[in-house]
Structure formats: structure tokens, C-alpha cells
Amino acid sequence: MVGTGSTIGIVNEFTEDSFRAMADLFNEWGEDAVRNGFDGFFFHNHDREFAIVNGRPLFDILLEETDPRYVKFEVDLGWVSVAGEDPYEYLRRHQSRFPMFHIKDIRWDPNGPRVAAAGTANAGRRFGFADLGKGDVDWVRTLSALKDLRAHRYFIEHDDAGNLSLNPAGAPNTVWRGAKHLSQLTTRPGRR
């Protein structure tokens, strides 16, 4: 699995050509993974992969130019939201490519500790992470895009695991805080 930190090591700049080259590498790695008994190569995103170039997010190149037999995505729907894209639409259109995803909530805040990545639709907009169901992402709508929730694996989190001033307990606290609020999400009108 490769995340944004590793993406930076693969591409020097976020351009259409660099994302095409990255897609080629992902196909090669995924084919090798399948040949060696794995399910394929999985890519995990952050917001910067959704930088808009020529009117569309660069992430779309990865979806279009990777082979679904070899390359899958552990898409982080919270980061999709931060970038200014609609996680509902990404799930609706590409759910077969997303066997796994991260669910985290965000709250837009002009004084928030984080800033959406340059080049994205929300570039420079400040935000913070929120407990699941307590932020600005409409999770009921977003998850309703899936034909069968049971066909996917998802990771519920409250981010900032790496920021000890915001989250002194680190990663274990991230998991606990996210899971704590799962039971409070309304999945159908009138039901908890």
C-alpha cells in the first residue's frame, strides 16, 4: 500500500504525465502482487491526489489508467471531502475499485489546525478532524451510494494520530474515538 508520503517519492510533481507514470508503476506492482498470491496493489490517498489539472482531479487518471484486476484503492473518503470532491459520487461510480475505504469526519473551521492541499477545489480552506458523525460530511448520503455495504471493508478513524498536541494518546486513541461514535450514526431515517 502506498500513501501520499510515498507518492511524493514516486512523482516529483503533480502533473498528468507523472500520474500516468504512477499508474503504469501501480499496474506493474499489482500484476506482480497477483502473480505472487496477493489480491493486488492497493493505493491510499490523501487530499493532494485530487489536485485539479485541466478541469479534473489527478486521482481520476489513476482510476482510468490502472487495471482493475491488479490495482485497487483504499480510498480515504474524509480526504476526498477535504479536497472538495463528492465522496458519494466517487463511491457510486467506482465502488468496485474501492473494496476498502477510510471513514473520517471533518469540520470546516476558519481557525482549524489543517489546510486543504494546494490545487484542490478547497485549496487553502482550513479545517479540523471531528468525531465521526459530528462533522460536516453527510455519511448517510455518502454510504447510500454503495449497493452492498457488506462487500466493503472500512476503517473508521478520527485522524490526527500523528499530532501528539492534538491527540496525545496517538493511534490507539484515533481508533477508539472513531469507533465510539459509530453507534451514533443514523443509517436510516428514524433508526440508530
One Martini backbone bead per residue (centre of mass of N, CA, C, O) as a GRO file, in nm:
protein
  192
    1MET     BB    1   0.098   0.035   0.020
    2VAL     BB    2   0.026   0.377  -0.079
    3GLY     BB    3   0.094   0.702   0.004
    4THR     BB    4   0.167   1.024  -0.013
    5GLY     BB    5   0.456   1.002   0.085
    6SER     BB    6   0.524   0.798  -0.149
    7THR     BB    7   0.433   0.962  -0.389
    8ILE     BB    8   0.659   1.168  -0.373
    9GLY     BB    9   0.876   0.948  -0.451
   10ILE     BB   10   0.748   0.895  -0.742
   11VAL     BB   11   0.678   1.204  -0.765
   12ASN     BB   12   0.776   1.541  -0.824
   13GLU     BB   13   0.498   1.606  -0.964
   14PHE     BB   14   0.163   1.723  -1.019
   15THR     BB   15   0.080   1.551  -1.307
   16GLU     BB   16  -0.035   1.382  -1.565
   17ASP     BB   17   0.229   1.233  -1.633
   18SER     BB   18   0.296   1.135  -1.343
   19PHE     BB   19   0.027   0.971  -1.312
   20ARG     BB   20   0.077   0.780  -1.546
   21ALA     BB   21   0.338   0.663  -1.433
   22MET     BB   22   0.210   0.562  -1.174
   23ALA     BB   23   0.006   0.370  -1.305
   24ASP     BB   24   0.217   0.187  -1.431
   25LEU     BB   25   0.341   0.097  -1.164
   26PHE     BB   26   0.086  -0.019  -1.036
   27ASN     BB   27   0.044  -0.238  -1.248
   28GLU     BB   28   0.308  -0.383  -1.202
   29TRP     BB   29   0.272  -0.437  -0.897
   30GLY     BB   30  -0.004  -0.583  -0.917
   31GLU     BB   31   0.079  -0.815  -1.098
   32ASP     BB   32   0.294  -0.921  -0.904
   33ALA     BB   33   0.108  -0.970  -0.664
   34VAL     BB   34  -0.079  -1.176  -0.800
   35ARG     BB   35   0.146  -1.377  -0.883
   36ASN     BB   36   0.205  -1.393  -0.546
   37GLY     BB   37  -0.106  -1.415  -0.403
   38PHE     BB   38  -0.238  -1.146  -0.416
   39ASP     BB   39  -0.491  -0.898  -0.467
   40GLY     BB   40  -0.286  -0.658  -0.497
   41PHE     BB   41  -0.280  -0.314  -0.538
   42PHE     BB   42  -0.289  -0.053  -0.291
   43PHE     BB   43  -0.432   0.277  -0.265
   44HIS     BB   44  -0.370   0.567  -0.061
   45ASN     BB   45  -0.517   0.867   0.008
   46HIS     BB   46  -0.530   1.214  -0.017
   47ASP     BB   47  -0.590   1.533  -0.118
   48ARG     BB   48  -0.358   1.592  -0.338
   49GLU     BB   49  -0.469   1.380  -0.561
   50PHE     BB   50  -0.710   1.617  -0.620
   51ALA     BB   51  -0.579   1.783  -0.804
   52ILE     BB   52  -0.642   2.026  -1.049
   53VAL     BB   53  -0.621   1.931  -1.400
   54ASN     BB   54  -0.785   2.020  -1.661
   55GLY     BB   55  -1.070   1.992  -1.481
   56ARG     BB   56  -0.933   1.747  -1.305
   57PRO     BB   57  -0.857   1.501  -1.110
   58LEU     BB   58  -0.576   1.313  -1.085
   59PHE     BB   59  -0.703   1.053  -0.966
   60ASP     BB   60  -0.856   0.970  -1.229
   61ILE     BB   61  -0.611   0.850  -1.370
   62LEU     BB   62  -0.582   0.606  -1.186
   63LEU     BB   63  -0.858   0.484  -1.256
   64GLU     BB   64  -0.820   0.473  -1.577
   65GLU     BB   65  -0.492   0.352  -1.584
   66THR     BB   66  -0.583   0.106  -1.423
   67ASP     BB   67  -0.602  -0.229  -1.342
   68PRO     BB   68  -0.855  -0.395  -1.176
   69ARG     BB   69  -0.696  -0.668  -1.134
   70TYR     BB   70  -0.439  -0.500  -0.974
   71VAL     BB   71  -0.594  -0.225  -0.890
   72LYS     BB   72  -0.664  -0.068  -0.581
   73PHE     BB   73  -0.861   0.109  -0.326
   74GLU     BB   74  -0.800   0.298  -0.020
   75VAL     BB   75  -1.022   0.513   0.024
   76ASP     BB   76  -1.036   0.847   0.154
   77LEU     BB   77  -1.322   1.019   0.224
   78GLY     BB   78  -1.220   1.257   0.387
   79TRP     BB   79  -1.012   1.361   0.176
   80VAL     BB   80  -1.213   1.403  -0.048
   81SER     BB   81  -1.364   1.627   0.104
   82VAL     BB   82  -1.130   1.821   0.147
   83ALA     BB   83  -1.081   1.860  -0.169
   84GLY     BB   84  -1.400   1.893  -0.289
   85GLU     BB   85  -1.521   1.624  -0.320
   86ASP     BB   86  -1.756   1.358  -0.385
   87PRO     BB   87  -1.791   1.065  -0.221
   88TYR     BB   88  -2.049   0.958  -0.341
   89GLU     BB   89  -1.958   0.958  -0.642
   90TYR     BB   90  -1.715   0.774  -0.610
   91LEU     BB   91  -1.875   0.532  -0.504
   92ARG     BB   92  -2.084   0.504  -0.729
   93ARG     BB   93  -1.869   0.477  -0.976
   94HIS     BB   94  -1.616   0.297  -0.795
   95GLN     BB   95  -1.678   0.053  -0.593
   96SER     BB   96  -1.509  -0.182  -0.726
   97ARG     BB   97  -1.226  -0.021  -0.649
   98PHE     BB   98  -1.343  -0.008  -0.326
   99PRO     BB   99  -1.298  -0.240  -0.087
  100MET     BB  100  -1.162   0.004   0.068
  101PHE     BB  101  -1.213   0.243   0.347
  102HIS     BB  102  -1.215   0.561   0.485
  103ILE     BB  103  -1.364   0.700   0.788
  104LYS     BB  104  -1.393   1.055   0.823
  105ASP     BB  105  -1.422   1.358   0.990
  106ILE     BB  106  -1.512   1.704   0.927
  107ARG     BB  107  -1.440   2.058   1.005
  108TRP     BB  108  -1.512   2.362   0.919
  109ASP     BB  109  -1.246   2.611   0.999
  110PRO     BB  110  -1.092   2.919   1.003
  111ASN     BB  111  -0.908   2.794   1.270
  112GLY     BB  112  -0.791   2.550   1.178
  113PRO     BB  113  -0.509   2.318   1.178
  114ARG     BB  114  -0.584   2.279   0.874
  115VAL     BB  115  -0.508   2.244   0.510
  116ALA     BB  116  -0.593   2.236   0.207
  117ALA     BB  117  -0.466   2.147  -0.074
  118ALA     BB  118  -0.309   2.235  -0.331
  119GLY     BB  119  -0.529   2.242  -0.623
  120THR     BB  120  -0.781   2.212  -0.492
  121ALA     BB  121  -1.102   2.311  -0.445
  122ASN     BB  122  -1.006   2.373  -0.118
  123ALA     BB  123  -0.775   2.548  -0.123
  124GLY     BB  124  -0.686   2.676   0.202
  125ARG     BB  125  -0.890   2.542   0.368
  126ARG     BB  126  -1.001   2.519   0.689
  127PHE     BB  127  -0.954   2.245   0.934
  128GLY     BB  128  -1.090   1.964   1.117
  129PHE     BB  129  -1.125   1.699   1.302
  130ALA     BB  130  -1.392   1.466   1.371
  131ASP     BB  131  -1.617   1.300   1.499
  132LEU     BB  132  -1.812   1.072   1.400
  133GLY     BB  133  -2.100   1.261   1.307
  134LYS     BB  134  -1.976   1.573   1.392
  135GLY     BB  135  -1.956   1.681   1.109
  136ASP     BB  136  -1.979   1.767   0.746
  137VAL     BB  137  -2.031   1.480   0.665
  138ASP     BB  138  -2.260   1.287   0.472
  139TRP     BB  139  -2.285   0.959   0.551
  140VAL     BB  140  -2.556   0.860   0.457
  141ARG     BB  141  -2.527   0.945   0.166
  142THR     BB  142  -2.253   0.824   0.095
  143LEU     BB  143  -2.324   0.515   0.172
  144SER     BB  144  -2.576   0.495  -0.029
  145ALA     BB  145  -2.397   0.427  -0.290
  146LEU     BB  146  -2.397   0.144  -0.195
  147LYS     BB  147  -2.511  -0.169  -0.270
  148ASP     BB  148  -2.297  -0.327  -0.053
  149LEU     BB  149  -2.152  -0.295   0.245
  150ARG     BB  150  -2.040  -0.599   0.277
  151ALA     BB  151  -1.828  -0.559   0.023
  152HIS     BB  152  -1.676  -0.390   0.247
  153ARG     BB  153  -1.398  -0.221   0.395
  154TYR     BB  154  -1.373  -0.025   0.697
  155PHE     BB  155  -1.220   0.271   0.843
  156ILE     BB  156  -1.246   0.413   1.152
  157GLU     BB  157  -1.166   0.766   1.213
  158HIS     BB  158  -0.961   0.990   1.405
  159ASP     BB  159  -0.752   1.194   1.338
  160ASP     BB  160  -0.424   1.290   1.454
  161ALA     BB  161  -0.218   1.064   1.540
  162GLY     BB  162   0.058   1.241   1.471
  163ASN     BB  163  -0.064   1.465   1.678
  164LEU     BB  164   0.016   1.512   2.007
  165SER     BB  165  -0.136   1.783   2.069
  166LEU     BB  166  -0.424   1.663   1.967
  167ASN     BB  167  -0.319   1.338   2.028
  168PRO     BB  168  -0.161   1.194   2.285
  169ALA     BB  169  -0.236   0.875   2.229
  170GLY     BB  170  -0.277   0.837   1.937
  171ALA     BB  171  -0.376   0.575   1.748
  172PRO     BB  172  -0.561   0.435   1.959
  173ASN     BB  173  -0.742   0.688   1.991
  174THR     BB  174  -0.841   0.703   1.705
  175VAL     BB  175  -1.000   0.440   1.709
  176TRP     BB  176  -1.177   0.488   1.956
  177ARG     BB  177  -1.317   0.753   1.862
  178GLY     BB  178  -1.446   0.637   1.607
  179ALA     BB  179  -1.601   0.389   1.729
  180LYS     BB  180  -1.775   0.541   1.942
  181HIS     BB  181  -1.957   0.683   1.697
  182LEU     BB  182  -2.095   0.464   1.526
  183SER     BB  183  -2.367   0.420   1.695
  184GLN     BB  184  -2.464   0.732   1.618
  185LEU     BB  185  -2.531   0.659   1.341
  186THR     BB  186  -2.755   0.724   1.092
  187THR     BB  187  -2.895   0.497   0.842
  188ARG     BB  188  -3.198   0.563   0.904
  189PRO     BB  189  -3.479   0.693   0.930
  190GLY     BB  190  -3.537   0.666   1.280
  191ARG     BB  191  -3.253   0.526   1.313
  192ARG     BB  192  -2.962   0.374   1.508
   0.00000   0.00000   0.00000
